[in-house]
Amino acid sequence: DVSIALCVEAKVLHATLKRLRTADIAIKHTPGKGFITLKSGRSEIQLNTLDGDLFPAQKELTGETKRFSFDTSDELQGMYKSVSYACAKNESRPILTGVFQRNEKNRLEVMATDSHRVAVSRSHEDDLKFPDSNLTAVVPESTVTSIIKLLNKREDDKVTVTISSNAVSYELDNVKVTSQQLEGNYPNLDRLLPDGDLENKVNIPVSVLQDAAAFVSMFDNESNKRLVIKIIPEYGQLRISSVKG
């Protein structure tokens, strides 16, 4: 067997594979030609290549590593989806553009904030095999988005997460994604979260809340993007309004 390493432009390759209708695709490479040939049915396509040695080598996790696994990846995907929207888009504080994750006893906790809002999600599984010491990581939002897409069609696959001092990796059956962590100290969000029982709690269908917020938002303008939510216990109501100011 001969080992071959080549680089192909990802967007072009992905678009090409989407348009090939047959299940079987033959890939042919002739050394020194600078392209590969994809043949599927009556279609034959040539794609330019670069020397595979030019591609950066995947960095191995160094130092002390900590590892935990989900038997199915759908829970991790759901957790990331539920918090990633709250990551900061402004690069003025780079650490806030990532998702912070840590272990709380035998559960995983992920959170994100842009300093105006905080989103937190905790795993349902109580039997995650965490190391004895605490583990923390700040994963770039771009990496989290990629992992969500990767797990979208692999919800039943086991996923293993490994964390080192400066990187994090995700391993599935035949895929491994490694990402650098964001550098810096993530703010302590515990002081921003409610401690103990809240004074007022309201259970409301998600669709109802979404529709109400969307309706009120129609009356916002560029200088006013605030919605005021008020709970009125004596009437069993939750009111949403748009207030100028």
mmCIF file with all atom_site columns, C-alpha atoms in Angstrom, residues 59 91-100 136-141 164-168 179-187:
data_model
loop_
_atom_site.group_PDB
_atom_site.id
_atom_site.type_symbol
_atom_site.label_atom_id
_atom_site.label_alt_id
_atom_site.label_comp_id
_atom_site.label_asym_id
_atom_site.label_entity_id
_atom_site.label_seq_id
_atom_site.pdbx_PDB_ins_code
_atom_site.Cartn_x
_atom_site.Cartn_y
_atom_site.Cartn_z
_atom_site.occupancy
_atom_site.B_iso_or_equiv
_atom_site.pdbx_formal_charge
_atom_site.auth_seq_id
_atom_site.auth_comp_id
_atom_site.auth_asym_id
_atom_site.auth_atom_id
_atom_site.pdbx_PDB_model_num
ATOM 1  C CA . LYS A 1 59  ? -1.560  19.204 17.250 1.00 0.00 ? 59  LYS A CA 1
ATOM 2  C CA . GLU A 1 91  ? -13.837 40.702 19.887 1.00 0.00 ? 91  GLU A CA 1
ATOM 3  C CA . SER A 1 92  ? -13.063 43.367 22.504 1.00 0.00 ? 92  SER A CA 1
ATOM 4  C CA . ARG A 1 93  ? -13.169 40.601 25.140 1.00 0.00 ? 93  ARG A CA 1
ATOM 5  C CA . PRO A 1 94  ? -12.091 37.478 23.232 1.00 0.00 ? 94  PRO A CA 1
ATOM 6  C CA . ILE A 1 95  ? -12.684 35.141 26.178 1.00 0.00 ? 95  ILE A CA 1
ATOM 7  C CA . LEU A 1 96  ? -16.443 35.855 25.957 1.00 0.00 ? 96  LEU A CA 1
ATOM 8  C CA . THR A 1 97  ? -16.599 34.661 22.342 1.00 0.00 ? 97  THR A CA 1
ATOM 9  C CA . GLY A 1 98  ? -16.324 31.080 23.582 1.00 0.00 ? 98  GLY A CA 1
ATOM 10 C CA . VAL A 1 99  ? -18.389 28.527 25.504 1.00 0.00 ? 99  VAL A CA 1
ATOM 11 C CA . PHE A 1 100 ? -17.178 27.778 29.022 1.00 0.00 ? 100 PHE A CA 1
ATOM 12 C CA . THR A 1 136 ? -12.596 23.573 32.711 1.00 0.00 ? 136 THR A CA 1
ATOM 13 C CA . ALA A 1 137 ? -12.307 24.672 29.103 1.00 0.00 ? 137 ALA A CA 1
ATOM 14 C CA . VAL A 1 138 ? -13.261 27.674 26.992 1.00 0.00 ? 138 VAL A CA 1
ATOM 15 C CA . VAL A 1 139 ? -14.110 26.440 23.499 1.00 0.00 ? 139 VAL A CA 1
ATOM 16 C CA . PRO A 1 140 ? -14.283 28.939 20.597 1.00 0.00 ? 140 PRO A CA 1
ATOM 17 C CA . GLU A 1 141 ? -17.820 29.514 19.324 1.00 0.00 ? 141 GLU A CA 1
ATOM 18 C CA . SER A 1 164 ? -5.738  19.516 28.093 1.00 0.00 ? 164 SER A CA 1
ATOM 19 C CA . SER A 1 165 ? -4.374  22.776 29.442 1.00 0.00 ? 165 SER A CA 1
ATOM 20 C CA . ASN A 1 166 ? -4.707  24.578 26.096 1.00 0.00 ? 166 ASN A CA 1
ATOM 21 C CA . ALA A 1 167 ? -6.779  22.397 23.762 1.00 0.00 ? 167 ALA A CA 1
ATOM 22 C CA . VAL A 1 168 ? -9.893  20.236 23.543 1.00 0.00 ? 168 VAL A CA 1
ATOM 23 C CA . SER A 1 179 ? -9.345  22.869 18.781 1.00 0.00 ? 179 SER A CA 1
ATOM 24 C CA . GLN A 1 180 ? -7.237  25.317 20.720 1.00 0.00 ? 180 GLN A CA 1
ATOM 25 C CA . GLN A 1 181 ? -8.869  26.785 23.802 1.00 0.00 ? 181 GLN A CA 1
ATOM 26 C CA . LEU A 1 182 ? -9.334  30.509 24.217 1.00 0.00 ? 182 LEU A CA 1
ATOM 27 C CA . GLU A 1 183 ? -6.723  32.032 26.496 1.00 0.00 ? 183 GLU A CA 1
ATOM 28 C CA . GLY A 1 184 ? -7.629  34.038 29.561 1.00 0.00 ? 184 GLY A CA 1
ATOM 29 C CA . ASN A 1 185 ? -9.745  33.769 32.700 1.00 0.00 ? 185 ASN A CA 1
ATOM 30 C CA . TYR A 1 186 ? -13.456 33.279 32.128 1.00 0.00 ? 186 TYR A CA 1
ATOM 31 C CA . PRO A 1 187 ? -15.572 35.478 34.452 1.00 0.00 ? 187 PRO A CA 1
#
